[in-house]
Amino acid sequence: MDTIRSLQDCTSEGYVDSNTDSNLGGSYASNNNSGCAGGSENNDSNKNDVDSAQQRTPRSAAERVLSIPELVLLVLELASSRTWPALRLLSRTCNEIVQPHIWKTIACHTPLASSKRQPHIRNNAHRVETLKLDALTQPYVSNLLQELSHFHSFPNLTSLILCDSQVTLDQLSALLAKVSQLKEIDIQRCHLRKHPLEVLAPCINIESMAFSHRNVLLSPEFDLNNAFSHWKRLKRLSITAYQDTGIGLSARQFEQVINKSQLDLESLELCAPYWKTETIAGLIMRNSNLKRLALKNCIFSEQGWTQVLPSLANLQSIALHNKYRRSLDDRLKTFRACPLVQHIELNGFLIYSQQLKALAQDVTALSSLTLSNCSYTADELRHILDLSAGLERLHVHELKGYGTVVTLFKEGPWACGKLKELVFSDIMWTLYGLESGLLLKEALETMWTGIGKLTQLRVLTLRHVHRTDAIGLGIHWFGAPSSLECLCLTGHGSWKKWDIAWIAEHLPRLDVLEYDSKEMYTAQWSWLRKNWPDVRLKEAERC
């Protein structure tokens, strides 16, 4: 950040682009706190600056360095995306290289984001590679797609994310007709009047497909025996299947399609509570090269697991969501049959101490673990942290059971010293208990000191773990790993001024700070924006 700022000072008389719409690019524009926005009233003066910059030769060392494309690309890779608009103002070479990167991704999740992007999309749509309109409602979807309708084709668009949006069938069909190189599409929970397989049939280059199946029948002319034959390159498939509201014809028809499908998938994700075990098992066994498998709320019997185990030898990631609160015992043999598994996600399981120990001992390559809505104690979680030395990512959500947060840290540092991402969210434990013999202040110090010993930590998220309105966050006990890039602290009570001052002084590499607007006063937020302009302040979403 400081390097870019100093380079901009050195080239203050250099090239300034008059095309101000690039200040609202895709990845950069997702940050609403940027101070790099141009004004149309300065277009004439900016044009004169451009002409003068073209006529003279670079004079300073910084200008000569920034005229080398390879060095600009290197700076671009190391710099945060929020600094790209400032970087493009340094020289003409910088602008020519940075401009396509700014508009490589357009993300419009909210009406506000959509209204900001819409005036500038027409000039930059040919640069877009990823278009994300997930959860966008009408009329904002229509307004945004109307700007795109002026183009005959989108040669660079490869990824289209429309899940949970209110896009219509006509709008989607018109957009797909202009995209020839689409490789990824997500239309889950989009209410279309046509079967997703028929809608996506023209996109023959798709490699990743995600859709929802509702009570919609395939047309009679559609070949049920070769339904997936259009997509020879398909490697990642995600299906959410809903129960039929009628007599179940569409469900039986779609299961028939799945049973006859011939695919070579690397990733399979199913949320199909009403599919038969035979249908799921057959789909898995016909794709023996699977590297990722996710079964969410599927009714999959032990006989089905026995059948598919030989096909899971290459599995590297497995996610199991269980709505019946079953024990983890039945799944341990599944993990033992997958020696290459690095990521495990468990949701809704009853987990006991011996099971966690067995999990850590049997899955030797484990580097990422996500536990959501599971029941276990603080001591049991501590066991797996002490046995998984290679763990780099730990997510714990909606934790039930008994124990205290301090239990995780009071016995000394964890064995997983390589941990880079730590997320604790909605943990139903107290911060400390009478049996711990600690007061609130001592408990906070123990927790933050323990987290501070994770010297390679990049991401730290603590949501609704404890509430300490009286004494603040207690983050000044944090060892402050210099590598921390993302920090989220919500549900802990009101921020104190000394907490904010400490974070601003001791976390030099911080890129994102997530907060709850109800816990941070406007004056504190304003102080951070003024004195810490390089850090993105992100308001936490409320459920």
Coordinates of C-alpha atoms in Angstrom, one line a residue:
M1 CA 0.0 0.0 0.0
D2 CA 2.7 2.5 1.0
T3 CA 4.7 1.6 -2.1
I4 CA 1.8 2.4 -4.4
R5 CA 1.1 5.7 -2.5
S6 CA 4.7 6.8 -2.9
L7 CA 4.8 5.8 -6.6
Q8 CA 1.6 7.9 -7.1
D9 CA 3.3 10.9 -5.5
C10 CA 6.3 10.5 -7.7
T11 CA 4.1 10.5 -10.8
S12 CA 1.6 13.1 -9.8
E13 CA 2.3 14.9 -13.2
G14 CA 2.0 11.7 -15.2
Y15 CA -0.8 10.0 -17.0
V16 CA -4.4 10.3 -15.7
D17 CA -7.1 8.5 -17.6
S18 CA -10.3 10.4 -18.3
N19 CA -12.4 7.2 -18.4
T20 CA -13.7 7.5 -14.8
D21 CA -16.2 4.6 -15.1
S22 CA -13.4 2.1 -14.4
N23 CA -13.3 3.3 -10.8
L24 CA -16.4 1.1 -10.2
G25 CA -15.0 -2.2 -11.4
G26 CA -16.0 -5.7 -10.4
S27 CA -13.6 -6.8 -7.6
Y28 CA -12.8 -3.3 -6.6
A29 CA -16.3 -2.0 -6.6
S30 CA -17.4 -4.6 -4.0
N31 CA -15.7 -2.3 -1.5
N32 CA -18.0 0.7 -0.8
N33 CA -15.4 2.6 1.1
S34 CA -13.0 3.5 -1.6
G35 CA -11.9 7.1 -2.0
C36 CA -10.7 6.7 -5.6
A37 CA -13.7 8.0 -7.6
G38 CA -13.4 10.4 -10.4
G39 CA -15.7 13.2 -11.5
S40 CA -17.2 13.8 -14.9
E41 CA -16.7 17.6 -14.5
N42 CA -13.0 17.1 -14.7
N43 CA -13.0 15.3 -18.0
D44 CA -11.6 18.2 -20.0
S45 CA -8.7 18.8 -17.7
N46 CA -8.0 15.1 -17.5
K47 CA -7.9 14.9 -21.3
N48 CA -5.3 17.7 -21.4
D49 CA -3.2 15.8 -18.8
V50 CA -3.4 12.7 -21.0
D51 CA -2.2 14.6 -24.1
S52 CA 0.7 16.2 -22.2
A53 CA 1.7 12.8 -20.7
Q54 CA 1.8 11.3 -24.2
Q55 CA 4.0 14.0 -25.6
R56 CA 6.8 13.9 -23.0
T57 CA 9.1 11.0 -22.1
P58 CA 9.3 9.6 -18.5
R59 CA 11.6 11.6 -16.3
S60 CA 11.5 10.0 -12.9
A61 CA 12.8 6.5 -11.9
A62 CA 9.2 5.5 -10.8
E63 CA 7.8 6.4 -14.3
R64 CA 10.5 4.4 -16.0
V65 CA 9.8 1.4 -13.7
L66 CA 6.1 1.6 -14.3
S67 CA 6.5 1.6 -18.0
I68 CA 7.7 -2.0 -17.9
P69 CA 4.6 -4.3 -18.2
E70 CA 6.2 -7.2 -16.4
L71 CA 6.9 -5.1 -13.3
V72 CA 3.4 -3.6 -13.3
L73 CA 2.0 -7.2 -13.4
L74 CA 4.1 -8.1 -10.5
V75 CA 2.9 -5.1 -8.5
L76 CA -0.7 -6.0 -9.5
E77 CA -0.4 -9.5 -8.1
L78 CA 1.0 -8.3 -4.8
A79 CA -1.4 -5.3 -4.3
S80 CA -4.9 -5.6 -2.9
S81 CA -7.7 -5.3 -5.5
R82 CA -8.9 -2.1 -3.8
T83 CA -5.7 -0.3 -4.7
W84 CA -6.1 -1.1 -8.4
P85 CA -7.9 2.1 -9.3
A86 CA -5.1 4.1 -7.7
L87 CA -2.5 2.0 -9.4
R88 CA -4.0 2.6 -12.9
L89 CA -3.5 6.3 -12.4
L90 CA 0.2 6.0 -12.2
S91 CA 1.0 5.6 -15.9
R92 CA -0.5 4.7 -19.2
T93 CA 1.1 1.2 -19.0
C94 CA -0.5 0.7 -15.6
N95 CA -3.9 1.7 -16.9
E96 CA -3.7 -0.6 -19.9
I97 CA -2.8 -3.6 -17.7
V98 CA -5.0 -2.8 -14.6
Q99 CA -8.2 -1.8 -16.5
P100 CA -9.0 -5.4 -17.7
H101 CA -8.4 -6.8 -14.2
I102 CA -10.8 -4.3 -12.6
W103 CA -13.7 -5.4 -14.7
K104 CA -12.8 -9.1 -14.8
T105 CA -15.5 -9.8 -12.2
I106 CA -18.8 -8.0 -11.7
A107 CA -20.6 -8.8 -8.4
C108 CA -24.0 -7.3 -7.8
H109 CA -25.6 -8.9 -4.8
T110 CA -27.7 -5.9 -3.6
P111 CA -29.8 -3.2 -5.3
L112 CA -27.2 -0.6 -4.2
A113 CA -24.4 -2.5 -5.9
S114 CA -26.5 -3.0 -9.0
S115 CA -27.3 0.7 -9.3
K116 CA -23.6 1.6 -9.0
R117 CA -22.4 -0.9 -11.7
Q118 CA -25.2 -0.4 -14.2
P119 CA -24.1 3.0 -15.8
H120 CA -20.6 1.6 -16.5
I121 CA -21.3 -2.0 -17.6
R122 CA -22.0 -1.1 -21.2
N123 CA -18.5 0.3 -21.7
N124 CA -16.7 -2.7 -20.0
A125 CA -18.9 -5.7 -20.6
H126 CA -16.5 -7.2 -23.2
R127 CA -13.9 -7.5 -20.4
V128 CA -16.1 -9.4 -18.0
E129 CA -15.2 -13.0 -17.2
T130 CA -17.4 -13.6 -14.1
L131 CA -20.9 -12.2 -13.6
K132 CA -22.4 -12.6 -10.1
L133 CA -26.0 -11.6 -9.7
D134 CA -26.9 -14.1 -6.9
A135 CA -29.8 -13.1 -4.7
L136 CA -30.5 -10.0 -6.9
T137 CA -34.2 -9.2 -7.2
Q138 CA -36.4 -7.5 -9.8
P139 CA -36.4 -4.9 -11.3
Y140 CA -32.6 -4.7 -10.7
V141 CA -31.9 -7.9 -12.6
S142 CA -33.9 -6.6 -15.6
N143 CA -32.1 -3.2 -15.5
L144 CA -28.7 -4.8 -15.4
L145 CA -29.4 -7.3 -18.2
Q146 CA -30.8 -4.5 -20.3
E147 CA -27.4 -2.9 -20.3
L148 CA -25.9 -6.2 -21.5
S149 CA -28.5 -6.6 -24.2
H150 CA -26.7 -4.1 -26.4
F151 CA -23.8 -6.6 -27.0
H152 CA -24.1 -9.3 -29.6
S153 CA -21.7 -11.6 -27.7
F154 CA -19.6 -11.9 -24.6
P155 CA -16.4 -13.6 -25.7
N156 CA -14.7 -13.6 -22.3
L157 CA -17.6 -14.5 -20.1
T158 CA -16.9 -17.9 -18.6
S159 CA -18.7 -17.9 -15.2
L160 CA -22.3 -16.9 -14.5
I161 CA -23.7 -17.0 -10.9
L162 CA -27.4 -16.5 -10.7
C163 CA -28.4 -18.6 -7.6
D164 CA -31.4 -17.2 -5.6
S165 CA -31.9 -14.4 -8.1
Q166 CA -35.2 -13.5 -9.8
V167 CA -34.0 -13.9 -13.3
T168 CA -36.7 -15.0 -15.7
L169 CA -36.5 -17.8 -18.3
D170 CA -36.6 -15.3 -21.2
Q171 CA -33.8 -13.2 -19.7
L172 CA -31.6 -16.2 -19.0
S173 CA -32.2 -17.7 -22.4
A174 CA -31.3 -14.4 -24.1
L175 CA -28.1 -14.1 -22.1
L176 CA -27.0 -17.7 -22.7
A177 CA -27.5 -17.2 -26.5
K178 CA -24.7 -14.6 -26.4
V179 CA -22.2 -16.6 -24.4
S180 CA -20.1 -19.1 -26.4
Q181 CA -17.4 -19.9 -23.8
L182 CA -19.4 -20.4 -20.6
K183 CA -17.7 -22.9 -18.3
E184 CA -19.5 -22.4 -15.0
I185 CA -23.2 -21.7 -14.2
D186 CA -25.2 -21.7 -11.0
I187 CA -29.0 -21.3 -11.3
Q188 CA -29.9 -23.0 -8.0
R189 CA -33.3 -21.9 -6.6
C190 CA -34.1 -19.9 -9.7
H191 CA -37.8 -20.3 -10.5
L192 CA -37.8 -21.1 -14.2
R193 CA -40.7 -22.5 -16.1
K194 CA -38.6 -25.0 -17.9
H195 CA -36.4 -27.9 -16.9
P196 CA -32.8 -26.7 -16.2
L197 CA -31.3 -29.4 -18.4
E198 CA -33.2 -28.0 -21.4
V199 CA -32.3 -24.4 -20.5
L200 CA -28.6 -25.2 -20.4
A201 CA -28.5 -27.6 -23.4
P202 CA -27.0 -24.9 -25.8
C203 CA -24.0 -24.3 -23.5
I204 CA -21.9 -27.3 -24.6
N205 CA -18.6 -26.1 -23.0
I206 CA -19.9 -26.1 -19.4
E207 CA -17.5 -27.6 -16.9
S208 CA -19.3 -26.7 -13.7
M209 CA -23.1 -26.9 -13.3
A210 CA -25.4 -26.2 -10.3
F211 CA -29.2 -26.2 -10.5
S212 CA -32.4 -27.0 -8.6
H213 CA -34.9 -29.6 -9.8
R214 CA -38.5 -28.7 -9.1
N215 CA -41.9 -30.1 -10.3
V216 CA -41.1 -29.6 -14.0
L217 CA -41.2 -32.3 -16.6
L218 CA -38.8 -32.6 -19.5
S219 CA -40.3 -32.1 -22.9
P220 CA -41.2 -35.2 -24.9
E221 CA -38.6 -34.5 -27.6
F222 CA -35.8 -34.4 -25.0
D223 CA -33.6 -37.6 -25.1
L224 CA -33.9 -39.0 -21.6
N225 CA -31.3 -41.7 -22.3
N226 CA -28.6 -39.2 -23.1
A227 CA -29.7 -36.2 -21.0
F228 CA -26.1 -35.2 -20.1
S229 CA -24.5 -36.0 -23.4
H230 CA -24.4 -32.3 -24.3
W231 CA -21.7 -31.6 -21.8
K232 CA -18.6 -33.6 -22.6
R233 CA -16.4 -31.4 -20.4
L234 CA -18.7 -31.5 -17.3
K235 CA -16.6 -32.1 -14.2
R236 CA -18.5 -30.5 -11.3
L237 CA -22.2 -31.1 -10.7
S238 CA -24.4 -29.8 -8.0
I239 CA -28.1 -30.7 -7.8
T240 CA -30.8 -29.6 -5.3
A241 CA -33.9 -31.7 -5.6
Y242 CA -37.2 -30.8 -4.1
Q243 CA -40.1 -33.0 -3.3
D244 CA -42.8 -33.0 -5.9
T245 CA -46.0 -31.1 -5.0
G246 CA -48.0 -33.2 -7.4
I247 CA -48.1 -36.9 -8.2
G248 CA -44.3 -37.2 -8.5
L249 CA -44.0 -37.8 -12.2
S250 CA -41.1 -35.2 -12.6
A251 CA -39.2 -36.8 -9.7
R252 CA -39.4 -40.3 -11.2
Q253 CA -38.5 -38.9 -14.6
F254 CA -35.5 -37.1 -13.3
E255 CA -34.3 -40.1 -11.3
Q256 CA -34.5 -42.1 -14.5
V257 CA -32.3 -39.5 -16.2
I258 CA -29.8 -39.7 -13.4
N259 CA -29.7 -43.5 -13.5
K260 CA -28.9 -43.5 -17.2
S261 CA -26.3 -40.7 -17.0
Q262 CA -22.7 -41.4 -18.1
L263 CA -20.4 -38.8 -16.6
D264 CA -16.8 -38.4 -15.6
L265 CA -17.2 -36.0 -12.6
E266 CA -14.5 -34.7 -10.2
S267 CA -17.0 -33.0 -7.9
L268 CA -20.6 -34.1 -6.9
E269 CA -22.9 -32.2 -4.5
L270 CA -26.4 -33.5 -3.8
C271 CA -29.2 -32.1 -1.7
A272 CA -31.8 -34.7 -2.4
P273 CA -33.7 -35.8 0.7
Y274 CA -36.2 -37.8 -1.4
W275 CA -33.9 -39.7 -3.7
K276 CA -33.5 -43.4 -3.3
T277 CA -30.3 -44.9 -2.0
E278 CA -29.9 -46.9 -5.3
T279 CA -30.0 -43.7 -7.3
I280 CA -27.3 -41.9 -5.2
A281 CA -25.1 -44.9 -5.0
G282 CA -25.3 -45.6 -8.7
L283 CA -24.3 -42.0 -9.6
I284 CA -21.3 -42.2 -7.2
M285 CA -20.1 -45.5 -8.5
R286 CA -20.3 -44.4 -12.1
N287 CA -17.9 -41.6 -11.2
S288 CA -14.9 -43.4 -9.6
N289 CA -12.6 -40.3 -10.1
L290 CA -14.5 -38.1 -7.6
K291 CA -12.3 -35.8 -5.6
R292 CA -15.1 -34.0 -3.8
L293 CA -18.4 -35.4 -2.5
A294 CA -21.1 -33.5 -0.6
L295 CA -24.3 -35.2 0.5
K296 CA -26.7 -32.8 2.2
N297 CA -29.7 -34.3 4.0
C298 CA -29.7 -37.3 1.8
I299 CA -31.2 -40.6 3.0
F300 CA -28.3 -42.8 2.3
S301 CA -28.3 -46.3 4.0
E302 CA -25.4 -48.3 5.3
Q303 CA -25.8 -50.6 2.4
G304 CA -25.3 -47.7 0.0
W305 CA -22.1 -46.7 1.8
T306 CA -20.8 -50.2 1.6
Q307 CA -21.4 -50.2 -2.2
V308 CA -19.7 -46.9 -2.9
L309 CA -16.6 -47.2 -0.6
P310 CA -14.4 -48.7 -3.4
S311 CA -15.2 -45.7 -5.6
L312 CA -14.0 -43.2 -3.1
A313 CA -10.3 -44.0 -3.2
N314 CA -9.4 -40.6 -4.9
L315 CA -11.6 -38.5 -2.6
Q316 CA -10.0 -35.4 -1.2
S317 CA -13.0 -33.5 0.2
I318 CA -16.2 -34.9 1.8
A319 CA -19.1 -33.0 3.3
L320 CA -21.9 -34.8 5.1
H321 CA -25.1 -33.0 6.4
N322 CA -27.2 -35.1 8.7
K323 CA -30.6 -33.8 9.9
Y324 CA -31.4 -36.8 12.1
R325 CA -28.6 -36.1 14.7
R326 CA -26.9 -39.5 14.2
S327 CA -23.7 -40.6 15.7
L328 CA -20.4 -40.3 13.8
D329 CA -19.5 -43.9 14.4
D330 CA -21.0 -45.1 11.1
R331 CA -19.0 -42.7 9.1
L332 CA -15.5 -43.3 10.5
K333 CA -15.0 -46.3 8.3
T334 CA -15.9 -44.1 5.3
F335 CA -13.1 -41.8 6.3
R336 CA -10.7 -44.7 6.7
A337 CA -11.4 -45.8 3.1
C338 CA -10.4 -42.4 1.8
P339 CA -6.6 -42.0 2.5
L340 CA -6.3 -38.8 0.5
V341 CA -9.0 -36.8 2.2
Q342 CA -7.8 -33.3 3.3
H343 CA -11.1 -31.6 4.0
I344 CA -14.0 -32.9 6.1
E345 CA -17.3 -31.0 6.7
L346 CA -19.8 -32.4 9.3
N347 CA -23.2 -30.9 10.0
G348 CA -25.7 -32.2 12.5
F349 CA -23.8 -35.1 14.0
L350 CA -23.4 -36.3 17.6
I351 CA -19.7 -36.5 18.2
Y352 CA -18.0 -38.1 21.2
S353 CA -14.4 -37.9 22.4
Q354 CA -13.3 -41.3 21.1
Q355 CA -14.8 -40.5 17.7
L356 CA -12.8 -37.2 17.4
K357 CA -9.6 -39.0 18.4
A358 CA -10.3 -41.7 15.8
L359 CA -11.0 -39.1 13.1
A360 CA -7.7 -37.3 13.8
Q361 CA -5.7 -40.5 13.9
D362 CA -7.3 -42.1 10.8
V363 CA -7.3 -39.1 8.5
T364 CA -3.6 -38.3 8.5
A365 CA -3.8 -35.9 5.6
L366 CA -6.5 -33.7 7.2
S367 CA -5.8 -30.0 6.7
S368 CA -9.3 -28.5 6.8
L369 CA -12.2 -29.3 9.2
T370 CA -15.7 -27.7 9.4
L371 CA -18.0 -28.7 12.2
S372 CA -21.5 -27.2 12.1
N373 CA -24.5 -27.8 14.3
C374 CA -22.7 -30.7 16.0
S375 CA -22.7 -31.7 19.7
Y376 CA -19.5 -32.2 21.6
T377 CA -17.6 -30.7 24.5
A378 CA -14.7 -28.3 24.8
D379 CA -12.4 -31.0 26.0
E380 CA -13.3 -33.2 23.0
L381 CA -12.6 -30.4 20.5
R382 CA -9.3 -29.8 22.2
H383 CA -8.3 -33.5 21.6
I384 CA -8.6 -33.1 17.8
L385 CA -6.6 -29.9 17.9
D386 CA -3.8 -31.6 19.7
L387 CA -3.8 -34.6 17.4
S388 CA -4.1 -32.8 14.0
A389 CA -0.7 -31.2 13.5
G390 CA -1.3 -30.5 9.8
L391 CA -4.6 -28.7 10.3
E392 CA -4.6 -25.3 8.4
R393 CA -8.3 -24.4 8.5
L394 CA -10.8 -24.8 11.3
H395 CA -14.4 -23.7 11.2
V396 CA -16.8 -24.3 14.1
H397 CA -20.4 -23.1 13.7
E398 CA -23.5 -23.4 16.0
L399 CA -21.7 -25.5 18.6
K400 CA -23.7 -27.3 21.2
G401 CA -22.5 -29.2 24.2
Y402 CA -21.0 -28.0 27.4
G403 CA -17.6 -26.6 28.5
T404 CA -16.0 -23.2 28.3
V405 CA -14.1 -21.3 25.6
V406 CA -11.1 -21.0 28.0
T407 CA -10.8 -24.8 28.0
L408 CA -9.5 -24.7 24.4
F409 CA -6.6 -22.5 25.4
K410 CA -5.6 -22.9 29.0
E411 CA -3.6 -26.1 28.5
G412 CA -1.0 -24.4 26.4
P413 CA -0.6 -24.0 22.6
W414 CA -2.3 -26.3 20.1
A415 CA -0.4 -28.9 18.1
C416 CA -1.8 -27.4 14.9
G417 CA 0.7 -24.5 14.8
K418 CA 0.2 -24.2 11.0
L419 CA -3.4 -23.0 11.3
K420 CA -4.1 -20.2 8.9
E421 CA -7.9 -19.8 9.2
L422 CA -9.8 -20.0 12.4
V423 CA -13.6 -19.4 12.6
F424 CA -15.7 -19.7 15.8
S425 CA -19.4 -18.7 15.2
D426 CA -22.4 -19.0 17.6
I427 CA -20.7 -21.2 20.2
M428 CA -23.1 -22.1 23.0
W429 CA -20.4 -22.2 25.7
T430 CA -19.7 -19.7 28.3
L431 CA -16.4 -17.8 28.1
Y432 CA -15.4 -19.1 31.5
G433 CA -17.0 -21.1 34.4
L434 CA -16.6 -21.4 38.1
E435 CA -14.7 -24.6 37.6
S436 CA -12.0 -22.7 35.6
G437 CA -11.2 -20.6 38.6
L438 CA -10.8 -17.5 36.4
L439 CA -12.4 -14.1 36.4
L440 CA -13.7 -12.5 33.1
K441 CA -10.6 -10.5 32.6
E442 CA -8.3 -13.5 33.2
A443 CA -10.5 -15.6 30.8
L444 CA -10.2 -13.1 28.1
E445 CA -6.4 -12.8 28.5
T446 CA -6.2 -16.7 28.3
M447 CA -8.2 -16.8 25.1
W448 CA -6.5 -14.0 23.3
T449 CA -3.0 -15.2 24.4
G450 CA -3.8 -18.7 23.1
I451 CA -5.0 -17.4 19.7
G452 CA -1.9 -15.1 19.5
K453 CA 0.3 -18.2 19.6
L454 CA -1.0 -19.2 16.1
T455 CA 1.7 -17.3 14.4
Q456 CA 0.7 -18.2 10.8
L457 CA -2.9 -17.1 11.2
R458 CA -4.4 -15.2 8.2
V459 CA -8.1 -15.2 8.9
L460 CA -9.7 -14.9 12.4
T461 CA -13.5 -14.8 12.9
L462 CA -15.2 -14.7 16.3
R463 CA -18.9 -14.3 16.0
H464 CA -21.1 -14.4 19.1
V465 CA -18.5 -16.3 21.2
H466 CA -18.7 -14.1 24.3
R467 CA -20.1 -10.7 25.4
T468 CA -17.9 -8.3 27.3
D469 CA -19.5 -4.9 27.3
A470 CA -17.9 -3.8 30.5
I471 CA -14.2 -4.2 29.6
G472 CA -14.2 -4.3 25.8
L473 CA -12.9 -6.9 23.5
G474 CA -9.7 -7.6 25.3
I475 CA -7.8 -7.8 22.0
H476 CA -4.8 -6.0 23.4
W477 CA -3.8 -9.4 24.9
F478 CA -3.6 -10.8 21.3
G479 CA -0.1 -11.6 20.2
A480 CA -1.0 -10.0 16.9
P481 CA 0.5 -12.2 14.2
S482 CA 1.8 -9.9 11.6
S483 CA 0.3 -12.1 8.9
L484 CA -3.3 -11.5 9.9
E485 CA -5.3 -10.3 6.8
C486 CA -8.9 -10.7 7.8
L487 CA -10.5 -10.0 11.2
C488 CA -14.2 -10.4 12.1
L489 CA -15.4 -9.6 15.6
T490 CA -19.2 -9.5 16.1
G491 CA -21.6 -10.1 19.0
H492 CA -19.1 -9.2 21.7
G493 CA -20.6 -5.9 22.8
S494 CA -19.7 -2.3 22.2
W495 CA -16.3 -1.5 20.8
K496 CA -14.0 0.5 23.0
K497 CA -11.8 3.2 21.6
W498 CA -8.7 1.5 22.9
D499 CA -9.6 -1.7 21.1
I500 CA -9.9 0.2 17.8
A501 CA -6.6 2.1 18.4
W502 CA -4.8 -1.2 19.2
I503 CA -6.0 -2.9 16.1
A504 CA -5.0 0.0 13.8
E505 CA -1.5 0.1 15.4
H506 CA -0.7 -3.6 15.7
L507 CA -2.2 -5.2 12.6
P508 CA -0.2 -3.7 9.6
R509 CA -1.3 -6.3 7.0
L510 CA -5.0 -6.3 7.8
D511 CA -7.0 -6.1 4.6
V512 CA -10.6 -6.6 5.9
L513 CA -12.2 -5.7 9.2
E514 CA -15.8 -7.0 9.7
Y515 CA -17.9 -5.5 12.4
D516 CA -21.6 -5.2 13.6
S517 CA -23.0 -1.7 13.1
K518 CA -24.9 -1.9 16.3
E519 CA -21.6 -2.4 18.2
M520 CA -19.5 0.3 16.6
Y521 CA -20.3 4.0 17.1
T522 CA -20.3 6.3 14.0
A523 CA -17.4 8.3 15.4
Q524 CA -15.3 5.1 15.8
W525 CA -16.1 4.1 12.2
S526 CA -15.3 7.6 10.9
W527 CA -11.9 7.5 12.7
L528 CA -11.0 4.2 11.1
R529 CA -12.0 5.4 7.7
K530 CA -9.9 8.5 8.1
N531 CA -6.8 7.0 9.7
W532 CA -6.9 3.6 8.1
P533 CA -8.0 4.1 4.5
D534 CA -6.4 1.0 3.1
V535 CA -8.5 -1.4 5.2
R536 CA -11.9 -2.4 4.0
L537 CA -14.6 -2.0 6.7
K538 CA -17.3 -4.6 6.1
E539 CA -20.6 -4.6 7.9
A540 CA -21.5 -8.1 9.0
E541 CA -24.7 -9.6 7.6
R542 CA -27.5 -10.3 10.0
C543 CA -29.5 -13.5 9.8

